[in-house]
Short mmCIF file of N, CA and C in Angstrom, two decimals:
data_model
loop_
_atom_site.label_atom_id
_atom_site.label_comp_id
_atom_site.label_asym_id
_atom_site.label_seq_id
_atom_site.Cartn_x
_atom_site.Cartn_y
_atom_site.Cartn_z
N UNK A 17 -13.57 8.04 -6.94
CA UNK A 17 -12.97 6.95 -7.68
C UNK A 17 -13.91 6.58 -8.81
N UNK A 18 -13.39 6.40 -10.00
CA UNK A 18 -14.30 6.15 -10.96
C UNK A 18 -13.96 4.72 -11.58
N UNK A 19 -14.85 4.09 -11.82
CA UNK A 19 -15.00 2.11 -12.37
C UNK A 19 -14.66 2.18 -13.61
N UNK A 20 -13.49 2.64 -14.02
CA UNK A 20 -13.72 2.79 -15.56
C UNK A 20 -13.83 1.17 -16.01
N UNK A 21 -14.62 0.94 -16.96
CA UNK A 21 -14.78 -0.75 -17.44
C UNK A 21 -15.82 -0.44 -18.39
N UNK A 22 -15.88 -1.40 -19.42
CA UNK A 22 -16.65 -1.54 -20.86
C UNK A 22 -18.18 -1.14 -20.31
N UNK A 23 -18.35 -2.23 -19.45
CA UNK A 23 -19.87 -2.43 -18.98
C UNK A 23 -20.51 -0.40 -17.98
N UNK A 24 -19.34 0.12 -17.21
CA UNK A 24 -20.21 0.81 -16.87
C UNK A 24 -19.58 2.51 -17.33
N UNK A 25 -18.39 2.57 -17.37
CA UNK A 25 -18.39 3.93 -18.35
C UNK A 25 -16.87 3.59 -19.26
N UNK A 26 -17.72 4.45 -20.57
CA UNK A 26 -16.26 4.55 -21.33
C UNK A 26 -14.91 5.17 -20.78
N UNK A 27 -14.27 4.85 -21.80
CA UNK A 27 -12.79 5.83 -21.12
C UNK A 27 -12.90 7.28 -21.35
N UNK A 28 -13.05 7.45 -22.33
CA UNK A 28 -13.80 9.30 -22.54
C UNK A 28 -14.34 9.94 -21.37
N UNK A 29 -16.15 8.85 -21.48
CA UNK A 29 -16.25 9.66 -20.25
C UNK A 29 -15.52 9.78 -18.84
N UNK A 30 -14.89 8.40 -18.62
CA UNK A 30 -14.35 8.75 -17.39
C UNK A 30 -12.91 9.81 -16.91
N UNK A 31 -12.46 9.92 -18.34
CA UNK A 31 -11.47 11.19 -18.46
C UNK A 31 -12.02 11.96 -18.31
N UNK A 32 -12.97 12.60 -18.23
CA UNK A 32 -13.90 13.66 -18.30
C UNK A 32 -14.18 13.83 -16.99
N UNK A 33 -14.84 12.81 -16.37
CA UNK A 33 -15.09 13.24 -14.47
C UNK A 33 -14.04 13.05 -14.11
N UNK A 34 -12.82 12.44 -14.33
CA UNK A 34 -11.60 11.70 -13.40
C UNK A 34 -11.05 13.45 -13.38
N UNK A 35 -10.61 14.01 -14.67
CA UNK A 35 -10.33 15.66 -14.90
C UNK A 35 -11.53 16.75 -14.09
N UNK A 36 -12.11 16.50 -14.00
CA UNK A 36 -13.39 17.69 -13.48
C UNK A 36 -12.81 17.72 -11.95
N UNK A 37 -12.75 16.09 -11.36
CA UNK A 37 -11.90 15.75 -9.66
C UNK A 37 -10.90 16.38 -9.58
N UNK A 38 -9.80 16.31 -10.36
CA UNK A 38 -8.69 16.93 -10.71
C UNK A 38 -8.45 18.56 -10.24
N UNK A 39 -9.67 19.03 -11.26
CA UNK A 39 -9.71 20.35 -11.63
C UNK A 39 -9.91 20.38 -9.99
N UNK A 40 -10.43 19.98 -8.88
CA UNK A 40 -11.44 20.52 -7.78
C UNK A 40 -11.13 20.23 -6.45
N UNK A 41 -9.35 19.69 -6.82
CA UNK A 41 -8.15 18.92 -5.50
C UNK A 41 -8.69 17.72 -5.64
N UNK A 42 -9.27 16.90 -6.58
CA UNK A 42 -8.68 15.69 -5.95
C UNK A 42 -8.12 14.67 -6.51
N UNK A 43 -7.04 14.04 -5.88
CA UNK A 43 -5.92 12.66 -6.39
C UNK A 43 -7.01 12.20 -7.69
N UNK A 44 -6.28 11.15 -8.83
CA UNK A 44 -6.93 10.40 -9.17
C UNK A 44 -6.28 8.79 -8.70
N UNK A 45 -7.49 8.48 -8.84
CA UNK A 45 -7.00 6.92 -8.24
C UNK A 45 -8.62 6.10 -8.71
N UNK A 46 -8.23 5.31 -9.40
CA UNK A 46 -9.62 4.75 -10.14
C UNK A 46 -9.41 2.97 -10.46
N UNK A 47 -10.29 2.36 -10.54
CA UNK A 47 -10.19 1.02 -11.13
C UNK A 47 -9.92 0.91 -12.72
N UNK A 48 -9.31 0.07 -13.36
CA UNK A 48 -9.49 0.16 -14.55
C UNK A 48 -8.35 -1.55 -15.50
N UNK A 49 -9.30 -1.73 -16.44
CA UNK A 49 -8.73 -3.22 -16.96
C UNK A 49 -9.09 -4.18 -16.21
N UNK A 50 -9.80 -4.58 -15.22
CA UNK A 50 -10.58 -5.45 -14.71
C UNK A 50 -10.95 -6.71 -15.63
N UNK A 51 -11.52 -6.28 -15.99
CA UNK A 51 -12.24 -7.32 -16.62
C UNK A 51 -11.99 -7.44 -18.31
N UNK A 52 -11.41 -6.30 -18.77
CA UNK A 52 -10.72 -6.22 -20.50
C UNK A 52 -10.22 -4.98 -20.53
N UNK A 53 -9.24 -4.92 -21.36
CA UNK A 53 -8.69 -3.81 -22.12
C UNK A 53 -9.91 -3.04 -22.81
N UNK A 54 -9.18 -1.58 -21.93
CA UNK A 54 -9.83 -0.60 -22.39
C UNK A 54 -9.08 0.66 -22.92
N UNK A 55 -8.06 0.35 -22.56
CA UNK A 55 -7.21 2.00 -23.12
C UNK A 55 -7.10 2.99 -21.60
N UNK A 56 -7.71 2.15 -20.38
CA UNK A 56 -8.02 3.12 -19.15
C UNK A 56 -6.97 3.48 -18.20
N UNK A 57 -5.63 2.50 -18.32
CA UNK A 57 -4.65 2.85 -17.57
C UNK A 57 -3.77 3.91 -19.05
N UNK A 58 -3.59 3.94 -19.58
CA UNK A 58 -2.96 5.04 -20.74
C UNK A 58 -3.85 6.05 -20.42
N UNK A 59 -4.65 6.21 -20.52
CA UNK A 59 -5.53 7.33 -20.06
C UNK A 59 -5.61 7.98 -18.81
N UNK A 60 -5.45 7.10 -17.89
CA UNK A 60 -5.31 7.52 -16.48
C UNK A 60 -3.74 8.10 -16.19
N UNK A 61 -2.68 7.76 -16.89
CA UNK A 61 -1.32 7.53 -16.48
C UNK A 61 -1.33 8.86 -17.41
N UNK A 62 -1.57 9.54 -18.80
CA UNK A 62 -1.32 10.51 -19.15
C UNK A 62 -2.46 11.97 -18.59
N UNK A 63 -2.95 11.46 -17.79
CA UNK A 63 -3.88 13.00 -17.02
C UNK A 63 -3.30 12.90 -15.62
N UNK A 64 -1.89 12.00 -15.64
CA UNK A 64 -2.24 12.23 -14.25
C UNK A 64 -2.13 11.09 -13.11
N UNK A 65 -3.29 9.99 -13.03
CA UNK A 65 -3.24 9.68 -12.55
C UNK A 65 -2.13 9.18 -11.06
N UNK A 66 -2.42 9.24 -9.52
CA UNK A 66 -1.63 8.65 -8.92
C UNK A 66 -1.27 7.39 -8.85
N UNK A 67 -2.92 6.57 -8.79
CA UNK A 67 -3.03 4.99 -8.68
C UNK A 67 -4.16 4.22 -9.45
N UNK A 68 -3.60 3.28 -10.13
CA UNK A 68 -4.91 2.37 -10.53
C UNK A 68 -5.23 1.21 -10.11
N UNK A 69 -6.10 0.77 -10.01
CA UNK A 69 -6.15 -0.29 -9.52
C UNK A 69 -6.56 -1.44 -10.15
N UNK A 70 -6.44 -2.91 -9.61
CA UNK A 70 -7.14 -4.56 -10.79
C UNK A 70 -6.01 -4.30 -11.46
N UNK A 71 -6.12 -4.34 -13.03
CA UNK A 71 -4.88 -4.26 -14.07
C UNK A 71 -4.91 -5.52 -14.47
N UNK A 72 -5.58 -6.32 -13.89
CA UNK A 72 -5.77 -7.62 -14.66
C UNK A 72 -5.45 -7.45 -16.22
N UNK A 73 -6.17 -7.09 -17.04
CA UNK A 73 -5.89 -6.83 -18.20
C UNK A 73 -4.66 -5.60 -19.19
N UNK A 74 -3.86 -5.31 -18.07
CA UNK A 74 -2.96 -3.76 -18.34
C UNK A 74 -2.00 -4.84 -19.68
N UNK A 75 -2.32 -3.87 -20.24
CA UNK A 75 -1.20 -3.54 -21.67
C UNK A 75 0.27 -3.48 -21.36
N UNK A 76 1.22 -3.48 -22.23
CA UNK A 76 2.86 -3.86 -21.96
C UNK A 76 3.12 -2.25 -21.67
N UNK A 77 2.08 -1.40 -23.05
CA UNK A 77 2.47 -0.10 -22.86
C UNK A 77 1.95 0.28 -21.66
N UNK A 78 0.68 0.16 -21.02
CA UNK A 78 0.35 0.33 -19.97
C UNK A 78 1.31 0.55 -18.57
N UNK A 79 2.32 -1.20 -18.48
CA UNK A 79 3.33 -0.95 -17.75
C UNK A 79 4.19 -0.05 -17.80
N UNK A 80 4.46 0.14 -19.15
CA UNK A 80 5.75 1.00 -18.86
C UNK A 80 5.51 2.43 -18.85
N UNK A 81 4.60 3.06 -19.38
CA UNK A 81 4.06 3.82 -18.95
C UNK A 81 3.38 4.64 -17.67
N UNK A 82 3.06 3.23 -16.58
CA UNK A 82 2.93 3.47 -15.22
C UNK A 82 4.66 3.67 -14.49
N UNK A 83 5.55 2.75 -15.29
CA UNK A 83 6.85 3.08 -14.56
C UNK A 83 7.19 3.76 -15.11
N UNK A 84 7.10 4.92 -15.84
CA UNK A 84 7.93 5.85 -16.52
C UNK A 84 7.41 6.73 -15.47
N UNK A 85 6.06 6.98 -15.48
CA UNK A 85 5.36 8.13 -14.39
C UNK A 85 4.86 8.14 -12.96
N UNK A 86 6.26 6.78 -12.45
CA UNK A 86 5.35 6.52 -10.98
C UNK A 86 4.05 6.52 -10.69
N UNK A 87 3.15 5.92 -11.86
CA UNK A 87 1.63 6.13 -11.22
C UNK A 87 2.10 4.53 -10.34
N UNK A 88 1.13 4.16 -9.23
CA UNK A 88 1.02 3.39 -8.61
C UNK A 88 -0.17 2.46 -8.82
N UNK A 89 0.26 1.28 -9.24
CA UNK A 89 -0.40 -0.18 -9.26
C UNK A 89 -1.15 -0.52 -8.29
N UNK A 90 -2.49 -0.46 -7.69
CA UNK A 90 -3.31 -0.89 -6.49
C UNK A 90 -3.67 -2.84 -7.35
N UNK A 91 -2.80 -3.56 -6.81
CA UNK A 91 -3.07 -4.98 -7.09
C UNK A 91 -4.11 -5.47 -6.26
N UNK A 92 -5.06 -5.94 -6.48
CA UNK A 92 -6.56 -6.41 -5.77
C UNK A 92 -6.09 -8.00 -5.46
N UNK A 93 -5.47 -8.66 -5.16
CA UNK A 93 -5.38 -10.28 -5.01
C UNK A 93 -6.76 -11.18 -4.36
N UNK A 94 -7.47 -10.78 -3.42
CA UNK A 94 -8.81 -11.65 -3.42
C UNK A 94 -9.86 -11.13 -4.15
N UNK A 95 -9.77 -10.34 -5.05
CA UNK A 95 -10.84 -10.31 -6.42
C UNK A 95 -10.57 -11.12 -7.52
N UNK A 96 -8.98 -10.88 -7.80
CA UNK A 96 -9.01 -11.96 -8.75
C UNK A 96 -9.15 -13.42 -8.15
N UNK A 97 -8.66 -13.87 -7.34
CA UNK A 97 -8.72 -15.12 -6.24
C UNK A 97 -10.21 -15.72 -6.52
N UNK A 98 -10.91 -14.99 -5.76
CA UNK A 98 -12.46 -15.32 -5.91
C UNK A 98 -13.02 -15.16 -7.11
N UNK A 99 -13.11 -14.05 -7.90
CA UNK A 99 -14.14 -13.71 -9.11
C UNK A 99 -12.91 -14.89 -10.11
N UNK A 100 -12.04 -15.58 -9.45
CA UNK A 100 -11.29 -16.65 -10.71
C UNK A 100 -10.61 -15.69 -11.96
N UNK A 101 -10.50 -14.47 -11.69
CA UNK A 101 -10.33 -14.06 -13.20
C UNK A 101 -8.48 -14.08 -13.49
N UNK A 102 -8.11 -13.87 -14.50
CA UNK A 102 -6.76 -13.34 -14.91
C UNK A 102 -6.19 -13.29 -14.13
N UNK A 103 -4.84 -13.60 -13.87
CA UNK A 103 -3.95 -12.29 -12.59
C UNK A 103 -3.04 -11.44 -13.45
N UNK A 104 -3.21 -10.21 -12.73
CA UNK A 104 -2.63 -9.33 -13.22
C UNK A 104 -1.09 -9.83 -13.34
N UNK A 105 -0.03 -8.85 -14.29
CA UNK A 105 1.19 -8.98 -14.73
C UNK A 105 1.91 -8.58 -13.49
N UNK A 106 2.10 -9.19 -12.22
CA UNK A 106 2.57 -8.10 -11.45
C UNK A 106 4.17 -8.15 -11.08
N UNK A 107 4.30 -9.49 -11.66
CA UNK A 107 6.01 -9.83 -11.44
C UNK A 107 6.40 -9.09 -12.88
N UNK A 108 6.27 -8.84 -13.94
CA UNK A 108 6.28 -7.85 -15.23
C UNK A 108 6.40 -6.45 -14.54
N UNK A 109 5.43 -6.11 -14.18
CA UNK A 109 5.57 -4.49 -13.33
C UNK A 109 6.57 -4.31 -12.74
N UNK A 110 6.80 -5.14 -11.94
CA UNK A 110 7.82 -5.10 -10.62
C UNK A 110 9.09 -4.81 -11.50
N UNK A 111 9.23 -6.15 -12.09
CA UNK A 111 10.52 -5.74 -13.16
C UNK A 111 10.96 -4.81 -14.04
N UNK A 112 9.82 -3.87 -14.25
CA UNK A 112 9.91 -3.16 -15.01
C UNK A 112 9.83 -1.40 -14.25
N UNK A 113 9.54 -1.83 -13.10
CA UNK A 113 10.36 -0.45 -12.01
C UNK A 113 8.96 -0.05 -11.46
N UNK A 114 7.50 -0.59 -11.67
CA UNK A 114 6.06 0.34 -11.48
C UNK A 114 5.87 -0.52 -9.67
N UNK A 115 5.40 0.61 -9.41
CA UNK A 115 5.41 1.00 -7.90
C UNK A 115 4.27 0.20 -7.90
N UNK A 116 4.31 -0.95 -6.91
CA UNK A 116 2.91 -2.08 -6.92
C UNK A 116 2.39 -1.64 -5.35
N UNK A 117 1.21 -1.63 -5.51
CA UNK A 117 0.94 -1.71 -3.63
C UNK A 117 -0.45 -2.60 -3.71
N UNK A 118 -0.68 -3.17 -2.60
CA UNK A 118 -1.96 -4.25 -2.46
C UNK A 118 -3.32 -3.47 -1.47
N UNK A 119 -4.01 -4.04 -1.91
CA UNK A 119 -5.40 -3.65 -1.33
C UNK A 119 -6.12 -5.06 -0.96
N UNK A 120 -6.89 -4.91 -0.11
CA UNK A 120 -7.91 -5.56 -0.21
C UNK A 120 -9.17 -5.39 -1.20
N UNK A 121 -9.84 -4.62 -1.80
CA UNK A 121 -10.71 -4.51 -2.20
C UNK A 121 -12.24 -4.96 -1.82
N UNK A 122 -12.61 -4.66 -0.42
CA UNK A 122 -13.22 -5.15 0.68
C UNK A 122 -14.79 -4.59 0.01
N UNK A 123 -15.54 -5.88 -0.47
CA UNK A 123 -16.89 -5.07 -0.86
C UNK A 123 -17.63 -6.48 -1.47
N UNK A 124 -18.80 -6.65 -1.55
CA UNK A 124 -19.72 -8.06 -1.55
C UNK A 124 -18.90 -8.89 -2.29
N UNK A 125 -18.27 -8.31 -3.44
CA UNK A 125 -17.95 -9.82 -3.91
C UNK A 125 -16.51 -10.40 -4.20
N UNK A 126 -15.45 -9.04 -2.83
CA UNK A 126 -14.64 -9.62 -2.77
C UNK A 126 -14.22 -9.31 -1.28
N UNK A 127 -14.87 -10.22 -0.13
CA UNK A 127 -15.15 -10.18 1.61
C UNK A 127 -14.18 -10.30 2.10
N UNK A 128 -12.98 -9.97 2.24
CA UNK A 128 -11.97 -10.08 3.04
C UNK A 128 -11.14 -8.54 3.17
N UNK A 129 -11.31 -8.61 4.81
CA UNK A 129 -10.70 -7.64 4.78
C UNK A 129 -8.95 -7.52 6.24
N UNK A 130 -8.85 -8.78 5.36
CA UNK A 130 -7.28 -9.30 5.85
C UNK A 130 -6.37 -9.27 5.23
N UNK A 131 -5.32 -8.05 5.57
CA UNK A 131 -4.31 -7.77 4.60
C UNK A 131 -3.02 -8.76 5.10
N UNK A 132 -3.08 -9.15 5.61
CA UNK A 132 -2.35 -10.79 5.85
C UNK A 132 -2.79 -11.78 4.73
N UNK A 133 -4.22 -11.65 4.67
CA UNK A 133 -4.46 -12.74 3.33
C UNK A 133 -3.94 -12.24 2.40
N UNK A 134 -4.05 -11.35 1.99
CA UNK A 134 -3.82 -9.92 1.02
C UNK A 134 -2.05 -10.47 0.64
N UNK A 135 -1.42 -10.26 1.55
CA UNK A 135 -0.14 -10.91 1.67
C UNK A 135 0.26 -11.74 0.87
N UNK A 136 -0.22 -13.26 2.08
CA UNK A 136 -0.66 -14.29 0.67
C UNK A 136 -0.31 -14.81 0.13
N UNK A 137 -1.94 -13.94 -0.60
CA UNK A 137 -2.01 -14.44 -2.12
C UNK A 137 -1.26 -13.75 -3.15
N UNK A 138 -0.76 -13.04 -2.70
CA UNK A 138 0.55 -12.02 -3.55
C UNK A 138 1.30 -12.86 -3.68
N UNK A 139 1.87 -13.32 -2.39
CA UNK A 139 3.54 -14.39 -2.54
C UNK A 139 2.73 -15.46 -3.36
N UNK A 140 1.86 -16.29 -3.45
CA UNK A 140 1.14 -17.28 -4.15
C UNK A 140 1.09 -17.30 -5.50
N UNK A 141 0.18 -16.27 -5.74
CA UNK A 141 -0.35 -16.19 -7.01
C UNK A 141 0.68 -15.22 -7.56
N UNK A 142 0.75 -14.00 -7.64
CA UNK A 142 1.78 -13.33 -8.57
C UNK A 142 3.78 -13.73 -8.18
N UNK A 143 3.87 -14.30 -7.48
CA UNK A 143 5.26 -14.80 -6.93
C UNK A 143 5.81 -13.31 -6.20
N UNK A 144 5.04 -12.89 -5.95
CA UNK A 144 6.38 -11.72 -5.19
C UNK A 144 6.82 -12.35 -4.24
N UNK A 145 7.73 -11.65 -3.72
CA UNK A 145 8.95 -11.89 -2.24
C UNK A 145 8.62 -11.70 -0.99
N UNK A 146 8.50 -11.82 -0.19
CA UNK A 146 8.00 -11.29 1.02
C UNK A 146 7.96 -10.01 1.27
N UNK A 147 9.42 -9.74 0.74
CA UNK A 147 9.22 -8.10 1.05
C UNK A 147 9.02 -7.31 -0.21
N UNK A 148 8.92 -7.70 -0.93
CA UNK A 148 8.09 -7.23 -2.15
C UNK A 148 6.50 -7.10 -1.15
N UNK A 149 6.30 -8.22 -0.54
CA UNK A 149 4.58 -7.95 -0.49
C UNK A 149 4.11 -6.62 0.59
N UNK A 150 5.38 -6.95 1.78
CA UNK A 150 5.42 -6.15 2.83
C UNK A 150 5.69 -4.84 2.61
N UNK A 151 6.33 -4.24 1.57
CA UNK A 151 6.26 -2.61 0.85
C UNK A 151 5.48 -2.66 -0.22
N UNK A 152 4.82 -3.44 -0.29
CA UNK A 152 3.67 -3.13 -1.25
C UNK A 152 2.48 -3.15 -0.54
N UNK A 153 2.46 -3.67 0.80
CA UNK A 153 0.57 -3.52 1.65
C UNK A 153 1.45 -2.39 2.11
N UNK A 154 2.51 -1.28 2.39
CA UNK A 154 2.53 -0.54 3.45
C UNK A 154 3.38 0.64 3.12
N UNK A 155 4.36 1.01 2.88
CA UNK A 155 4.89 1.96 1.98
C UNK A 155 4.30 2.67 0.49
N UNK A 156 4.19 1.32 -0.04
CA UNK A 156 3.50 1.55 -1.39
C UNK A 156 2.03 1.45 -1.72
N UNK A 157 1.47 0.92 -0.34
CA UNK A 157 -0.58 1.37 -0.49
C UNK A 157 -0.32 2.58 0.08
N UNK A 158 0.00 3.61 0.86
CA UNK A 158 0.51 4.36 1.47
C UNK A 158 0.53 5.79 0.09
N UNK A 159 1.68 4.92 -0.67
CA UNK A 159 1.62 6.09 -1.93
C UNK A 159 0.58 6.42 -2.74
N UNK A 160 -0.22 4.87 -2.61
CA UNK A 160 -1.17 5.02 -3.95
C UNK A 160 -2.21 6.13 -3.29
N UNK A 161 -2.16 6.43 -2.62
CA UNK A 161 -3.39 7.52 -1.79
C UNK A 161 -2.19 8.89 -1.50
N UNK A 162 -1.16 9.27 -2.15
CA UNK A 162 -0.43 10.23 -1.63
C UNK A 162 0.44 11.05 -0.52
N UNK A 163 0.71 9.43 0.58
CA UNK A 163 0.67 9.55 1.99
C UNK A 163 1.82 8.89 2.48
N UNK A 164 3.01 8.59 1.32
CA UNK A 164 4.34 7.96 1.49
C UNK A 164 5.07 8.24 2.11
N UNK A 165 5.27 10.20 2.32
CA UNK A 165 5.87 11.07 3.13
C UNK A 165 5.70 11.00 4.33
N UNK A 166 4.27 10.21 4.86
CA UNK A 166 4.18 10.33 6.49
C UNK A 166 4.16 8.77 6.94
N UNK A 167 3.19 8.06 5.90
CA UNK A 167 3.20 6.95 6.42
C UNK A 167 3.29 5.45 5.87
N UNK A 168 3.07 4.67 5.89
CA UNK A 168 3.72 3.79 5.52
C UNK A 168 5.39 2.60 5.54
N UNK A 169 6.09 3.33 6.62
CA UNK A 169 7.07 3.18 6.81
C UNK A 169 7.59 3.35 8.15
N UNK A 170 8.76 2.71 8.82
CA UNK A 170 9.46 3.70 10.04
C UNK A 170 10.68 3.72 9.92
N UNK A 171 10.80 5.51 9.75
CA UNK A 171 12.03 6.09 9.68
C UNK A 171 12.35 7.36 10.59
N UNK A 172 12.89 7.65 10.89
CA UNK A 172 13.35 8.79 11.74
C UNK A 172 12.74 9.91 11.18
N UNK A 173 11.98 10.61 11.71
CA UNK A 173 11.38 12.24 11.23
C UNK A 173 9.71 11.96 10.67
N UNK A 174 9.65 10.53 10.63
CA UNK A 174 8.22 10.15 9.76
C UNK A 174 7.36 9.77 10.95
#
């Protein structure tokens, strides 16, 4: 997974290792717009990418661009919660057809690793629906890692 963000790599370079993963089997799935616009979900969404994650800062083209190519939205809700920042566009996404799924983002400076909270602060802060939130921690975190086909869901044959 690569941090793409101002402070620790450009978007160049991180097209550059995110493609090298690529080249070598593996998914991309990276952070990116966190903290400002960078050009990193357009970049991620035209090499490829499966999932990005934060988006706090994602562009209009950004969205529609993730829903044109099913890349998948990893929405962080107790990072922005705690670090106070932005919330991402995520009732915009939704509407606009991009596959949202939730994470915790479990790491010092964002400690929770309760996807019930996770829940939430989804219905809270971005207004989703209940079951907006409930196929987005579980069907649709499921996709953002490539794993929709087996799990995430219960259906007959899965």
């Amino acid at each position: 997974m690569s941090f793409v963000k101002r402070v620790c790599l450009k978007t160049k370079a991180s097209e550059k290792i995110l493609l090298a993963g690529k080249e070598n089997g593996f998914m991309i799935n990276f952070h990116a717009e966190e903290l400002n616009y960078i050009g990193g979900v357009e970049m991620g969404v035209d090499i490829g990418a499966t999932a990005i994650s934060h988006l706090e800062e994602i562009s209009e083209e950004g969205i529609n661009k993730m829903a044109e190519n099913k890349t998948v939205a990893v929405i962080l809700p107790t990072t922005a919660h705690i670090l106070k920042l932005k919330h991402p566009p995520v009732r915009s996404m939704l509407d606009k057809g991009v596959i949202v799924a939730l994470g915790t983002d479990f790491n010092p400076n964002a400690y929770c690793v309760s996807m019930l909270t996770v829940m939430n602060l989804a219905c809270i802060m971005f207004r989703m629906s209940m079951e907006e939130a409930i196929v987005a921690a579980t069907l649709n975190s499921a996709a953002s890692v490539g794993k929709s086909d087996m799990y995430g869901s219960i259906e007959i044959g899965k």
